[in-house]
Short mmCIF file of C-alpha atoms and ligand atoms in Angstrom, two decimals:
data_model
loop_
_atom_site.label_atom_id
_atom_site.label_comp_id
_atom_site.label_asym_id
_atom_site.label_seq_id
_atom_site.Cartn_x
_atom_site.Cartn_y
_atom_site.Cartn_z
CA MET A 1 21.93 -4.32 -30.25
CA PRO A 2 20.39 -0.86 -29.87
CA ASN A 3 20.29 0.70 -26.50
CA VAL A 4 17.42 0.88 -24.39
CA SER A 5 15.82 4.22 -23.91
CA SER A 6 17.42 6.40 -21.26
CA ARG A 7 14.18 6.34 -19.16
CA TYR A 8 15.48 3.31 -17.37
CA GLU A 9 18.74 4.62 -16.53
CA GLY A 10 19.16 4.59 -12.70
CA LEU A 11 15.71 3.56 -12.19
CA GLY A 12 15.24 1.66 -8.95
CA VAL A 13 13.69 -1.69 -8.41
CA GLY A 14 12.62 -1.21 -4.57
CA PHE A 15 13.06 -3.98 -2.31
CA ALA A 16 13.41 -6.54 -5.05
CA PRO A 17 17.11 -7.53 -4.42
CA TYR A 18 15.91 -8.59 -0.76
CA LEU A 19 12.70 -10.33 -1.80
CA GLN A 20 14.28 -13.30 -3.76
CA PRO A 21 12.84 -16.37 -2.34
CA PRO A 22 15.55 -17.84 0.00
CA GLY A 23 16.19 -21.53 0.63
CA PRO A 24 13.41 -23.51 2.49
CA GLU A 25 15.34 -23.46 5.62
CA VAL A 26 14.93 -19.36 5.81
CA VAL A 27 11.76 -17.90 7.33
CA ARG A 28 10.31 -14.86 5.27
CA TRP A 29 9.41 -11.65 7.07
CA THR A 30 9.67 -9.81 3.64
CA VAL A 31 6.95 -10.30 1.46
CA GLY A 32 3.90 -8.01 2.05
CA GLU A 33 1.21 -10.63 1.17
CA PRO A 34 -1.34 -12.25 3.20
CA GLY A 35 -0.79 -15.78 3.45
CA PHE A 36 -4.28 -16.89 3.64
CA LYS A 37 -6.12 -18.73 0.74
CA THR A 38 -8.36 -16.49 -1.25
CA PRO A 39 -11.92 -17.12 -0.15
CA PRO A 40 -13.55 -20.03 -2.12
CA GLU A 41 -16.72 -17.79 -2.81
CA ILE A 42 -14.25 -15.52 -5.05
CA ILE A 43 -12.63 -18.32 -6.75
CA ASN A 44 -15.84 -20.15 -7.68
CA ALA A 45 -17.33 -16.75 -8.97
CA ALA A 46 -14.13 -16.54 -11.24
CA ILE A 47 -14.73 -20.12 -12.18
CA LYS A 48 -18.12 -19.62 -13.18
CA GLU A 49 -17.49 -16.64 -15.19
CA LEU A 50 -15.00 -18.59 -17.19
CA ASN A 51 -17.52 -21.58 -17.80
CA ASP A 52 -19.99 -19.08 -18.57
CA GLY A 53 -17.99 -17.84 -21.58
CA ASN A 54 -17.17 -14.21 -20.17
CA THR A 55 -13.62 -14.26 -21.82
CA LYS A 56 -14.19 -11.20 -24.23
CA TYR A 57 -13.31 -7.69 -24.29
CA THR A 58 -15.64 -5.51 -22.04
CA ARG A 59 -16.15 -2.07 -20.82
CA GLY A 60 -12.88 -0.40 -20.21
CA ALA A 61 -13.34 0.77 -16.76
CA GLY A 62 -14.79 -2.47 -15.35
CA SER A 63 -18.43 -3.57 -15.33
CA MET A 64 -20.98 -1.11 -14.15
CA GLU A 65 -22.03 -3.57 -11.56
CA LEU A 66 -18.61 -3.84 -10.12
CA CYS A 67 -18.01 0.09 -10.22
CA GLN A 68 -21.49 0.37 -8.52
CA SER A 69 -20.33 -1.96 -5.79
CA VAL A 70 -17.02 -0.20 -5.26
CA ALA A 71 -18.88 3.15 -4.96
CA ASP A 72 -21.35 1.51 -2.32
CA TYR A 73 -18.42 -0.03 -0.67
CA LEU A 74 -16.38 3.02 -0.21
CA PHE A 75 -19.31 5.02 1.40
CA GLU A 76 -20.32 2.13 3.61
CA LYS A 77 -17.01 1.52 4.93
CA HIS A 78 -15.16 4.84 4.88
CA GLY A 79 -17.80 7.45 4.28
CA ILE A 80 -16.40 8.07 0.92
CA GLU A 81 -18.85 9.66 -1.58
CA THR A 82 -18.19 8.70 -5.40
CA GLU A 83 -20.29 7.67 -8.21
CA ALA A 84 -19.78 4.36 -10.51
CA GLU A 85 -19.07 6.40 -13.41
CA ASN A 86 -15.99 7.73 -11.58
CA VAL A 87 -14.48 4.30 -10.60
CA VAL A 88 -11.83 2.72 -12.88
CA ILE A 89 -11.03 -0.92 -11.87
CA THR A 90 -7.31 -1.49 -12.59
CA PRO A 91 -4.99 -4.52 -12.90
CA GLY A 92 -3.79 -3.93 -9.29
CA ALA A 93 -3.43 -0.92 -7.30
CA LYS A 94 -0.03 -0.43 -8.79
CA GLN A 95 -1.47 0.41 -12.19
CA ALA A 96 -3.91 2.90 -10.32
CA LEU A 97 -1.03 4.60 -9.05
CA LEU A 98 0.75 4.86 -12.22
CA TYR A 99 -2.43 6.50 -13.78
CA SER A 100 -2.82 8.90 -10.77
CA PHE A 101 0.93 9.93 -11.02
CA MET A 102 0.32 10.53 -14.87
CA ILE A 103 -2.84 12.40 -14.09
CA THR A 104 -1.47 14.66 -11.48
CA THR A 105 2.15 15.54 -12.68
CA MET A 106 3.95 16.52 -15.84
CA PRO A 107 7.45 16.15 -16.52
CA GLY A 108 9.50 18.30 -14.06
CA ASP A 109 6.85 18.65 -11.64
CA GLU A 110 7.31 18.00 -8.05
CA ALA A 111 5.38 15.37 -6.00
CA ILE A 112 5.60 15.42 -2.19
CA LEU A 113 6.27 11.81 -0.66
CA LEU A 114 6.54 11.18 3.20
CA ALA A 115 9.72 9.43 3.76
CA PRO A 116 10.17 6.67 4.07
CA SER A 117 7.58 5.54 1.78
CA TRP A 118 6.64 2.62 -0.28
CA ALA A 119 9.49 1.37 -2.60
CA SER A 120 7.73 1.64 -5.98
CA TYR A 121 6.46 5.26 -5.53
CA GLU A 122 9.77 6.71 -6.37
CA PRO A 123 10.66 4.90 -9.46
CA MET A 124 7.14 5.21 -10.76
CA LEU A 125 7.20 9.06 -10.44
CA GLU A 126 10.65 9.08 -12.20
CA PHE A 127 9.65 6.63 -14.78
CA ILE A 128 7.05 9.38 -16.14
CA GLY A 129 9.48 12.43 -15.40
CA ALA A 130 7.95 13.99 -12.13
CA VAL A 131 10.25 14.77 -9.44
CA PRO A 132 9.96 12.97 -5.95
CA VAL A 133 10.35 15.45 -3.10
CA HIS A 134 10.90 13.32 -0.12
CA VAL A 135 9.71 14.95 3.21
CA PRO A 136 10.72 13.02 6.30
CA VAL A 137 8.21 11.91 8.70
CA ARG A 138 8.34 12.54 12.45
CA LYS A 139 11.03 10.19 14.00
CA ASP A 140 9.02 9.23 17.11
CA ASN A 141 5.95 8.00 15.38
CA PHE A 142 6.46 7.99 11.75
CA HIS A 143 3.54 10.43 11.44
CA PRO A 144 3.41 13.49 8.98
CA ASP A 145 5.32 16.63 10.00
CA ILE A 146 2.76 19.02 8.86
CA ASN A 147 5.30 22.23 8.94
CA ALA A 148 7.66 20.22 6.83
CA ILE A 149 5.26 19.49 4.34
CA ARG A 150 4.19 22.91 4.03
CA SER A 151 7.46 24.09 3.58
CA ALA A 152 8.31 21.61 0.91
CA VAL A 153 5.59 22.98 -1.40
CA THR A 154 7.09 25.07 -4.29
CA ASP A 155 5.68 26.72 -7.49
CA LYS A 156 6.56 23.36 -9.11
CA THR A 157 4.49 21.16 -6.69
CA THR A 158 1.44 19.48 -8.00
CA MET A 159 0.54 16.54 -5.79
CA ILE A 160 0.93 15.26 -2.37
CA LEU A 161 1.17 11.52 -2.09
CA LEU A 162 -0.48 9.81 1.04
CA ASN A 163 -0.26 6.23 2.14
CA SER A 164 -2.36 5.53 5.54
CA PRO A 165 -2.08 3.06 7.01
CA ASN A 166 1.46 3.10 5.90
CA ASN A 167 3.98 0.76 4.10
CA PRO A 168 6.66 0.48 5.39
CA THR A 169 6.21 2.11 8.75
CA GLY A 170 2.70 0.78 9.86
CA ALA A 171 1.73 4.33 10.87
CA VAL A 172 -1.92 5.41 10.72
CA PHE A 173 -2.01 9.07 10.16
CA THR A 174 -4.75 10.62 12.53
CA PRO A 175 -7.96 12.24 11.22
CA GLU A 176 -6.41 15.79 12.19
CA GLU A 177 -3.34 15.05 10.26
CA ILE A 178 -5.12 14.23 7.21
CA SER A 179 -7.30 16.91 7.63
CA GLU A 180 -4.35 19.44 7.86
CA ILE A 181 -2.65 18.01 4.79
CA VAL A 182 -5.97 18.77 2.94
CA GLU A 183 -5.88 22.26 4.14
CA ILE A 184 -2.24 22.57 2.56
CA ALA A 185 -3.39 21.12 -0.54
CA VAL A 186 -6.29 23.27 -0.90
CA GLU A 187 -4.38 26.31 0.02
CA ASN A 188 -1.80 25.62 -2.90
CA ASP A 189 -4.36 24.04 -5.16
CA LEU A 190 -2.63 20.56 -5.22
CA TRP A 191 -3.77 17.13 -6.05
CA ILE A 192 -3.83 14.39 -3.38
CA VAL A 193 -2.89 10.79 -4.29
CA SER A 194 -4.12 8.73 -1.46
CA ASP A 195 -3.02 5.14 -1.44
CA GLU A 196 -5.68 3.49 0.91
CA ILE A 197 -4.80 -0.10 0.11
CA TYR A 198 -4.40 -1.02 3.87
CA ALA A 199 -7.64 0.98 4.89
CA ARG A 200 -9.02 -2.13 6.60
CA LEU A 201 -5.88 -2.94 8.57
CA ASN A 202 -6.15 -0.11 11.25
CA TRP A 203 -5.35 -1.19 14.94
CA THR A 204 -5.61 2.29 16.26
CA ASP A 205 -8.96 3.40 18.10
CA TYR A 206 -9.39 6.24 15.50
CA PRO A 207 -10.78 5.65 12.24
CA HIS A 208 -8.95 5.56 8.83
CA VAL A 209 -10.15 8.85 7.35
CA SER A 210 -9.48 9.44 3.54
CA PRO A 211 -8.54 12.94 2.42
CA ALA A 212 -11.59 12.83 0.17
CA THR A 213 -13.96 13.05 2.93
CA CYS A 214 -12.17 16.35 4.45
CA PRO A 215 -13.54 19.79 3.49
CA GLY A 216 -12.02 20.55 0.11
CA GLY A 217 -10.61 17.11 -0.29
CA LYS A 218 -13.25 15.61 -2.37
CA GLU A 219 -12.33 17.66 -5.76
CA ARG A 220 -8.62 17.06 -5.39
CA THR A 221 -8.21 13.51 -4.03
CA LEU A 222 -7.53 10.47 -6.23
CA ILE A 223 -8.22 7.30 -3.99
CA ILE A 224 -6.41 4.22 -4.77
CA ASN A 225 -7.54 0.84 -3.12
CA GLY A 226 -7.51 -2.97 -4.25
CA TRP A 227 -8.32 -6.47 -3.41
CA SER A 228 -4.79 -7.59 -2.74
CA LYS A 229 -4.28 -7.20 0.69
CA SER A 230 -7.71 -7.52 2.89
CA TRP A 231 -9.01 -10.21 0.52
CA ALA A 232 -5.91 -12.20 -0.10
CA MET A 233 -6.06 -11.49 -3.63
CA THR A 234 -2.61 -10.27 -4.50
CA GLY A 235 -2.09 -12.58 -7.85
CA MET A 236 -5.38 -11.68 -9.20
CA ARG A 237 -4.18 -8.29 -9.88
CA LEU A 238 -7.40 -6.28 -9.09
CA GLY A 239 -7.20 -2.68 -7.90
CA PHE A 240 -9.47 0.55 -8.43
CA LEU A 241 -9.12 4.24 -8.58
CA THR A 242 -11.74 6.85 -8.00
CA GLY A 243 -11.81 10.73 -7.74
CA PRO A 244 -13.33 13.74 -9.59
CA GLU A 245 -14.62 13.71 -12.88
CA ASN A 246 -11.85 15.54 -14.83
CA ALA A 247 -9.38 13.03 -13.43
CA MET A 248 -11.37 9.76 -13.78
CA LYS A 249 -12.02 11.07 -17.59
CA ALA A 250 -7.91 10.97 -17.97
CA ALA A 251 -7.79 7.69 -15.89
CA ILE A 252 -10.42 5.91 -18.46
CA LYS A 253 -7.91 7.25 -21.25
CA SER A 254 -4.96 5.81 -19.55
CA GLN A 255 -6.52 2.49 -19.14
CA ALA A 256 -7.97 2.34 -22.70
CA ASN A 257 -4.28 2.92 -24.35
CA SER A 258 -2.68 0.52 -21.87
CA ALA A 259 -4.23 -2.36 -20.21
CA SER A 260 -7.68 -1.85 -21.72
CA HIS A 261 -9.56 -3.51 -18.51
CA VAL A 262 -9.00 -6.17 -16.16
CA PRO A 263 -9.89 -9.98 -16.92
CA THR A 264 -13.72 -9.78 -17.96
CA PHE A 265 -14.25 -12.96 -15.87
CA MET A 266 -12.69 -11.50 -12.85
CA MET A 267 -15.16 -8.52 -12.59
CA GLU A 268 -17.77 -10.64 -10.83
CA ALA A 269 -15.26 -12.28 -8.68
CA ALA A 270 -14.11 -8.87 -7.55
CA ARG A 271 -17.96 -7.75 -6.78
CA VAL A 272 -18.49 -10.97 -4.86
CA ALA A 273 -15.29 -10.28 -2.90
CA LEU A 274 -16.78 -6.90 -1.69
CA SER A 275 -19.56 -8.86 -0.10
CA CYS A 276 -17.03 -11.16 1.79
CA ASP A 277 -16.81 -9.00 4.77
CA ASN A 278 -16.69 -12.16 7.31
CA TYR A 279 -13.26 -13.15 5.56
CA VAL A 280 -12.10 -9.40 6.10
CA GLU A 281 -12.82 -9.42 9.75
CA LYS A 282 -11.49 -13.21 10.07
CA PHE A 283 -8.10 -12.18 8.40
CA ASN A 284 -7.86 -8.82 10.50
CA ALA A 285 -8.40 -10.81 13.88
CA GLU A 286 -5.43 -13.20 12.67
CA TYR A 287 -3.25 -9.98 11.74
CA LEU A 288 -3.99 -8.41 15.02
CA LYS A 289 -3.08 -11.48 16.96
CA ARG A 290 0.24 -11.53 14.74
CA ARG A 291 0.81 -8.09 15.55
CA ASN A 292 0.66 -8.67 19.23
CA ILE A 293 3.20 -11.37 19.14
CA ILE A 294 5.62 -9.64 16.90
CA LYS A 295 5.28 -6.49 19.17
CA GLN A 296 5.89 -8.44 22.30
CA GLY A 297 8.70 -10.78 20.77
CA LEU A 298 10.66 -7.83 19.35
CA SER A 299 10.25 -5.41 22.13
CA GLU A 300 12.15 -8.34 24.45
CA ILE A 301 15.17 -8.17 22.09
CA PRO A 302 17.82 -5.70 23.27
CA GLY A 303 18.81 -3.25 20.59
CA LEU A 304 15.80 -3.22 18.74
CA ARG A 305 13.11 -0.44 18.96
CA ILE A 306 9.66 -0.57 17.67
CA GLY A 307 6.65 1.81 17.68
CA ASP A 308 3.08 1.29 18.21
CA LEU A 309 2.25 -0.87 15.18
CA GLU A 310 -0.74 1.09 14.30
CA GLY A 311 -1.89 -0.47 10.91
CA ALA A 312 -1.16 -2.54 7.86
CA PHE A 313 1.09 -5.45 8.68
CA TYR A 314 4.49 -4.11 9.08
CA ALA A 315 6.83 -3.40 11.81
CA PHE A 316 9.31 -0.77 11.10
CA VAL A 317 12.08 -1.48 13.41
CA ASP A 318 15.00 0.79 14.48
CA ILE A 319 18.22 -1.53 14.73
CA THR A 320 20.65 1.19 15.43
CA GLY A 321 20.82 0.05 19.07
CA THR A 322 22.64 -3.25 17.76
CA GLY A 323 25.62 -1.27 16.47
CA MET A 324 25.02 -2.67 12.93
CA THR A 325 23.85 -0.71 9.78
CA ASP A 326 20.45 -1.97 8.43
CA ILE A 327 22.28 -3.74 5.46
CA GLU A 328 24.59 -5.60 8.17
CA PHE A 329 21.63 -6.50 10.24
CA ALA A 330 19.59 -7.94 7.22
CA ASP A 331 22.58 -9.72 6.02
CA GLY A 332 23.30 -11.25 9.64
CA ALA A 333 19.39 -12.00 9.95
CA LEU A 334 19.70 -13.93 6.52
CA LYS A 335 22.74 -16.02 7.95
CA ALA A 336 20.65 -16.75 10.89
CA GLY A 337 17.58 -17.95 9.03
CA VAL A 338 15.39 -14.90 8.73
CA GLN A 339 14.69 -12.78 5.60
CA LEU A 340 13.63 -9.27 6.25
CA ILE A 341 14.20 -5.99 4.36
CA PRO A 342 16.90 -3.14 4.98
CA ALA A 343 15.01 0.23 4.88
CA SER A 344 18.20 2.04 3.62
CA LEU A 345 17.10 0.72 0.12
CA ILE A 346 14.60 3.49 0.31
CA THR A 347 14.94 7.37 0.90
CA GLY A 348 14.76 7.94 4.79
CA GLY A 349 14.95 4.41 5.71
CA GLU A 350 18.51 4.13 7.11
CA GLY A 351 18.77 2.39 10.40
CA PHE A 352 15.47 0.56 10.21
CA VAL A 353 14.36 -2.69 8.89
CA ARG A 354 11.00 -3.76 7.55
CA ILE A 355 9.28 -6.63 8.91
CA SER A 356 5.83 -8.06 7.43
CA TYR A 357 3.93 -10.03 9.89
CA ALA A 358 1.54 -11.23 7.29
CA ALA A 359 3.40 -14.32 7.82
CA ASP A 360 1.85 -17.30 9.50
CA GLU A 361 2.18 -17.45 13.16
CA GLU A 362 4.63 -20.12 13.15
CA VAL A 363 6.92 -18.43 10.93
CA ILE A 364 6.78 -15.32 13.31
CA PHE A 365 7.46 -17.27 16.33
CA GLU A 366 10.40 -19.24 14.54
CA GLY A 367 11.87 -15.99 13.49
CA LEU A 368 11.84 -14.41 16.67
CA LYS A 369 13.35 -17.22 18.16
CA ARG A 370 16.29 -17.31 15.59
CA ILE A 371 16.89 -13.39 15.86
CA LYS A 372 16.93 -13.64 19.45
CA LYS A 373 19.40 -16.66 19.39
CA TRP A 374 21.51 -14.87 16.67
CA LEU A 375 21.59 -11.47 18.59
CA ALA A 376 22.43 -13.23 21.93
C1 PLP B 1 1.45 0.79 -0.06
C2 PLP B 1 1.08 -0.09 -1.33
N1 PLP B 1 0.44 0.48 -2.45
C3 PLP B 1 0.29 -0.55 -3.46
C4 PLP B 1 0.56 -1.54 -3.52
C5 PLP B 1 -0.06 -2.51 -4.73
O1 PLP B 1 -0.97 -3.37 -4.44
P1 PLP B 1 -1.61 -4.26 -5.83
O2 PLP B 1 -1.13 -5.65 -5.73
O3 PLP B 1 -3.08 -4.08 -5.76
O4 PLP B 1 -0.86 -3.57 -6.92
C6 PLP B 1 1.21 -2.23 -2.56
C7 PLP B 1 1.80 -3.62 -2.40
O5 PLP B 1 2.51 -4.05 -1.68
C8 PLP B 1 1.65 -1.43 -1.35
O6 PLP B 1 2.07 -1.88 -0.25
#
């Protein structure tokens, strides 16, 4: 049997070992996926498109109608100015991230990540030969350490990767922090890749701000977003990428030479989703309720320390007070019937576990009961 290319040697698989479906008796606090059903208007739009025969090749970047709706949506919700011609609809935000890493780095170039960061970033960068440089976030609130970012820039740095609201920490970076990071990027002529997939899940009293809206940000920011989280469409694999014209020309080439485009019949469904704000708001009200339950419940358990749970649907819990490592904690919790993720699987996550409160309310209550009993 021939050897697989060395590109895959040592390449991580993120949280995968702890995301395996456990037995039915275990409650899952692991999966970053809404438990809600996809809104019926979206499903019906996809079915209609299928019945109308929209099953053939189409425009690679996505239908013009959908790209225009994305541009309108971004302006309306986040004040981001972009044009339909500079939007590419991708098979999930993940694919958009891969394109944006290819666009902003060459092999050997350094990309600054704020550690801990989402488990797929590092292997994805390594896959294409870029060098991830992990800059730890502040320990007290998981917000960026601006001086540390500035100090991490070298003459090999080409990109800073941001993700706010953040997976796994739940932090929402302040408008001032975002603007200071843009300043660093401007000073050093760097790209910013801004993963804004959780943009609608912000529980703070300040807005989600995209670096693209800060002075000097528009011409150097690639924005990644998608339908998975806020519209409960994870399995439909729909994301998008937008940014300056030169980068988007490269994104179109990336897509043309790999995925071609997302399924033709899903374009209209994705467009309909953008007008389903009532569902987004309804889901958000539920998440907020769940966040408050998990925040209250975890703060009552001795040995656990949690922050403010500012956004997304993750609690990043310091478990060092229990005397266990995060692996011991996750393994013990699993035996007690709760699946969660030990964060030492990612750089900078030692001593923490990640809990997803996208799970249903009963699952959250049941998990809290089991963890309390186990630790008692
Ligand atoms: C931070 C972050 N970015 C991107 C993604 C990928 O989203 P998609 O399902 O659109 O590929 C996820 C999914 O968990 C995520 O947490």
